[in-house]
Coordinates of N, CA and C in Angstrom, one line a residue:
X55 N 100.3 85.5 32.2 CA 101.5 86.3 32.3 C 102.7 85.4 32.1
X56 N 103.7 86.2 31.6 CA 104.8 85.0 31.2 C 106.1 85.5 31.7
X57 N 106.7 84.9 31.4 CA 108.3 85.0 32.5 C 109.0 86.7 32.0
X58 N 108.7 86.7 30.9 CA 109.6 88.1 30.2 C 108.3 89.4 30.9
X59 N 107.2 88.9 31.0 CA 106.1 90.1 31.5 C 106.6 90.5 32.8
X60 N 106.5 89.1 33.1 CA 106.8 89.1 35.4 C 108.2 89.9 35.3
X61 N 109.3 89.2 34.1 CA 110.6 90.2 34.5 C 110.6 91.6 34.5
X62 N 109.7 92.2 33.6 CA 109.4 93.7 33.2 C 109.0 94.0 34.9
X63 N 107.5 93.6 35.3 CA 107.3 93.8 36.9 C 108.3 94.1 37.4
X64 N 109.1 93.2 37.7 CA 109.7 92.9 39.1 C 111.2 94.2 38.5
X65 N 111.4 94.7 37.4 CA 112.7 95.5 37.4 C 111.8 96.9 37.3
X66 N 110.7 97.2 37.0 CA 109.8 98.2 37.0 C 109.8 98.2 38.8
X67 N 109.5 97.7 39.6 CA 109.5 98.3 40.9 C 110.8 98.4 41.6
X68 N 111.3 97.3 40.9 CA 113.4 97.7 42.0 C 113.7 99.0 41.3
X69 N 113.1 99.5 40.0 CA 114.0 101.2 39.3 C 112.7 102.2 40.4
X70 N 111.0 101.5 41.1 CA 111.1 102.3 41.5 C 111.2 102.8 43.2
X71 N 112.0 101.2 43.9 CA 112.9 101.8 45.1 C 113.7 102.0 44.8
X72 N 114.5 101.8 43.3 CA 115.9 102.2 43.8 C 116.3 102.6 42.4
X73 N 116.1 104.0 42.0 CA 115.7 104.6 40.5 C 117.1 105.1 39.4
X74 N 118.3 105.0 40.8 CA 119.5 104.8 40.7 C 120.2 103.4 39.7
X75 N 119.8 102.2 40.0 CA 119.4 100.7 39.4 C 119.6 101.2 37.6
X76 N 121.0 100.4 37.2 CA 121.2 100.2 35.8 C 120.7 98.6 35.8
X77 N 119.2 99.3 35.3 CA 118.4 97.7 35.1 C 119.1 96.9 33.7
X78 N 119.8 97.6 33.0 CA 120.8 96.4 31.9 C 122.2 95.5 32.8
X79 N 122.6 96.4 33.6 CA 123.8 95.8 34.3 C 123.2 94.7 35.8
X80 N 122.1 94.4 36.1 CA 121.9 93.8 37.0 C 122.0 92.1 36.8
X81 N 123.4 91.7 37.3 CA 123.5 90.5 37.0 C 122.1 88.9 38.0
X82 N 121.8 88.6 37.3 CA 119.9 87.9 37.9 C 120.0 87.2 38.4
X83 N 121.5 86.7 39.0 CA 121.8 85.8 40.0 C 122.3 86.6 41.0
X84 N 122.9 87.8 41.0 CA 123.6 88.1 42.0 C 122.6 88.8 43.2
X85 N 122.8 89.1 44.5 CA 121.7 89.8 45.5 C 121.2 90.8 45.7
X86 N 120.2 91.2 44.8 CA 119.5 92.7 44.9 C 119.8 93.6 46.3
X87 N 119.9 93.1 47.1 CA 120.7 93.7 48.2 C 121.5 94.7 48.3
X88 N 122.5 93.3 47.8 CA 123.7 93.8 48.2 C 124.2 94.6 46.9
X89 N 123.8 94.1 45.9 CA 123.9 94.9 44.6 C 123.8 96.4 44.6
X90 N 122.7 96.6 45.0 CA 121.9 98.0 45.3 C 121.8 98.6 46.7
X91 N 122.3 97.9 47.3 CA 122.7 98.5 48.7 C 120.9 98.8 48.9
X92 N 119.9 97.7 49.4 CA 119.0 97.8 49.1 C 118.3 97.7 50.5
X93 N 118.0 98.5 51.4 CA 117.8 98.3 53.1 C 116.5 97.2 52.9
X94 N 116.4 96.8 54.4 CA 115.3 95.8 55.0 C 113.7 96.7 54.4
X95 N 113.7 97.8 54.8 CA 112.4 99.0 54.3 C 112.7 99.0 52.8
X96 N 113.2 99.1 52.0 CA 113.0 99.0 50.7 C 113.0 98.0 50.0
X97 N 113.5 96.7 50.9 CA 113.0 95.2 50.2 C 111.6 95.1 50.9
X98 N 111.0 95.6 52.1 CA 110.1 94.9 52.0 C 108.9 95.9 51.0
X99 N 109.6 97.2 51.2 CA 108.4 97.7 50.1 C 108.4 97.2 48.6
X100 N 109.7 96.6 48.2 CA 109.4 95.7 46.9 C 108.5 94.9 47.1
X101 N 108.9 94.1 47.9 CA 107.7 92.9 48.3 C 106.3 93.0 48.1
X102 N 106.0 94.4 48.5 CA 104.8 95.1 49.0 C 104.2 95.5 47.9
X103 N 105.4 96.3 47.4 CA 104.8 96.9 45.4 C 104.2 95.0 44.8
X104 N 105.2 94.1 44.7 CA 104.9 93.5 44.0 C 103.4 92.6 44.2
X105 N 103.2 92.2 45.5 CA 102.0 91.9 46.1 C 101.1 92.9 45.3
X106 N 100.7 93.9 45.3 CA 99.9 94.6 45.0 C 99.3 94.9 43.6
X107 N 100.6 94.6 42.8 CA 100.9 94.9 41.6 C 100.1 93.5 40.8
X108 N 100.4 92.6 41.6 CA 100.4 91.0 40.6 C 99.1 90.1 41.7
X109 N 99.2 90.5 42.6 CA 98.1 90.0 43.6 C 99.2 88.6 44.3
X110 N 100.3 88.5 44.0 CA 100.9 87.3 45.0 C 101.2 87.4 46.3
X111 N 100.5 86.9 46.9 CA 100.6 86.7 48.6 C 102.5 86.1 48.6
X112 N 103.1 86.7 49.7 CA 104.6 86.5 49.3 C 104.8 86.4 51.2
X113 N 104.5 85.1 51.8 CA 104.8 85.0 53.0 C 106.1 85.4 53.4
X114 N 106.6 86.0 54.9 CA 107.8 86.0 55.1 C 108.8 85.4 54.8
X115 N 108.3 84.2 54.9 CA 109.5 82.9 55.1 C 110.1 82.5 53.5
X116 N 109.0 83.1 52.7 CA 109.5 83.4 51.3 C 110.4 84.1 50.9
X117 N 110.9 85.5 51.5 CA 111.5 86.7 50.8 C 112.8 86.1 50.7
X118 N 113.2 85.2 51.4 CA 115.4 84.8 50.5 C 114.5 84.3 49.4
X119 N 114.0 84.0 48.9 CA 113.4 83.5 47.2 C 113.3 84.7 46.3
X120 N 113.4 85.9 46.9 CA 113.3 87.0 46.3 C 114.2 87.7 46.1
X121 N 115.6 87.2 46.8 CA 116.5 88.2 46.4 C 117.7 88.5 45.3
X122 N 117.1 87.7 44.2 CA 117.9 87.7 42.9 C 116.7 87.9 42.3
X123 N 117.3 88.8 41.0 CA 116.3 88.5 39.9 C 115.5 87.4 39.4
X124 N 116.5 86.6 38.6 CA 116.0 85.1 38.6 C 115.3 84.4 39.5
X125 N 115.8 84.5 41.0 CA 114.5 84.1 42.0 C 112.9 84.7 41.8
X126 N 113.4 86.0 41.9 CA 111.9 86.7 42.0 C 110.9 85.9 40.7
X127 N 111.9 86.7 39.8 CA 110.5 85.7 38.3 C 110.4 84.2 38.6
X128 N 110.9 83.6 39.1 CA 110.9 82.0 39.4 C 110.0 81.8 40.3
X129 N 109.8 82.7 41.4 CA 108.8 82.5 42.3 C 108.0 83.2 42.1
X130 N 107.8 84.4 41.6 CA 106.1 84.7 41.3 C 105.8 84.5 39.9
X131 N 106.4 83.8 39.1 CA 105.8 82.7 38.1 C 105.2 81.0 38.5
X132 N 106.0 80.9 39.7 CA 105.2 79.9 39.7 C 104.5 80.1 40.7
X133 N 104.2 80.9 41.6 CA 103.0 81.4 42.6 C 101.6 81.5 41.4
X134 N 102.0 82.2 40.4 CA 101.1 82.8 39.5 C 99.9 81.5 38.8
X135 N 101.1 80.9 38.3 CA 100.8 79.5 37.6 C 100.1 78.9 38.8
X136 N 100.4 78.5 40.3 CA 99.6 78.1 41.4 C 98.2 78.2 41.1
X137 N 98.0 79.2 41.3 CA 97.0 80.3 41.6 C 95.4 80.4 40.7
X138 N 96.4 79.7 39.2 CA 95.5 79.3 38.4 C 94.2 78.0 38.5
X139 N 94.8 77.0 39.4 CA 94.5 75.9 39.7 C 93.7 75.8 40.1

């Protein structure tokens, strides 16, 4: 899986907590959060979709790695790549 597949993932589950989400306008640095006004329950059900979806184990202490676009593909591309090993 490659960085453009994992991007599709990861904007396929933020349109579906938050279906409102102009996935063209989401700048991939800035904080899915606060962008989307995105509560603690619907980041962690991202978390949750994405675990499920991709099989990455995403410890607590991980999720500020997740709260930009660019993070998220960054870190479950290279979880992914890990994983291969």
């Amino acid at each position: 899986m490659n960085d453009l597949d994992i991007r599709k993932v990861v904007q396929e589950e933020l349109n579906n907590i938050a279906p409102e989400i102009d996935l063209a306008a989401v700048d991939p640095a800035g904080d899915l959060r606060e962008t989307f006004d995105i509560d603690s329950m619907d980041f962690l059900n991202f978390i949750t979709a994405i675990h499920h979806r991709l099989g990455v184990d995403i410890p607590e202490l991980d999720y500020p790695k997740l709260v930009t676009l660019d993070g998220a593909v960054a870190y479950i591309t290279a979880k992914l790549g890990s994983s291969k090993m």
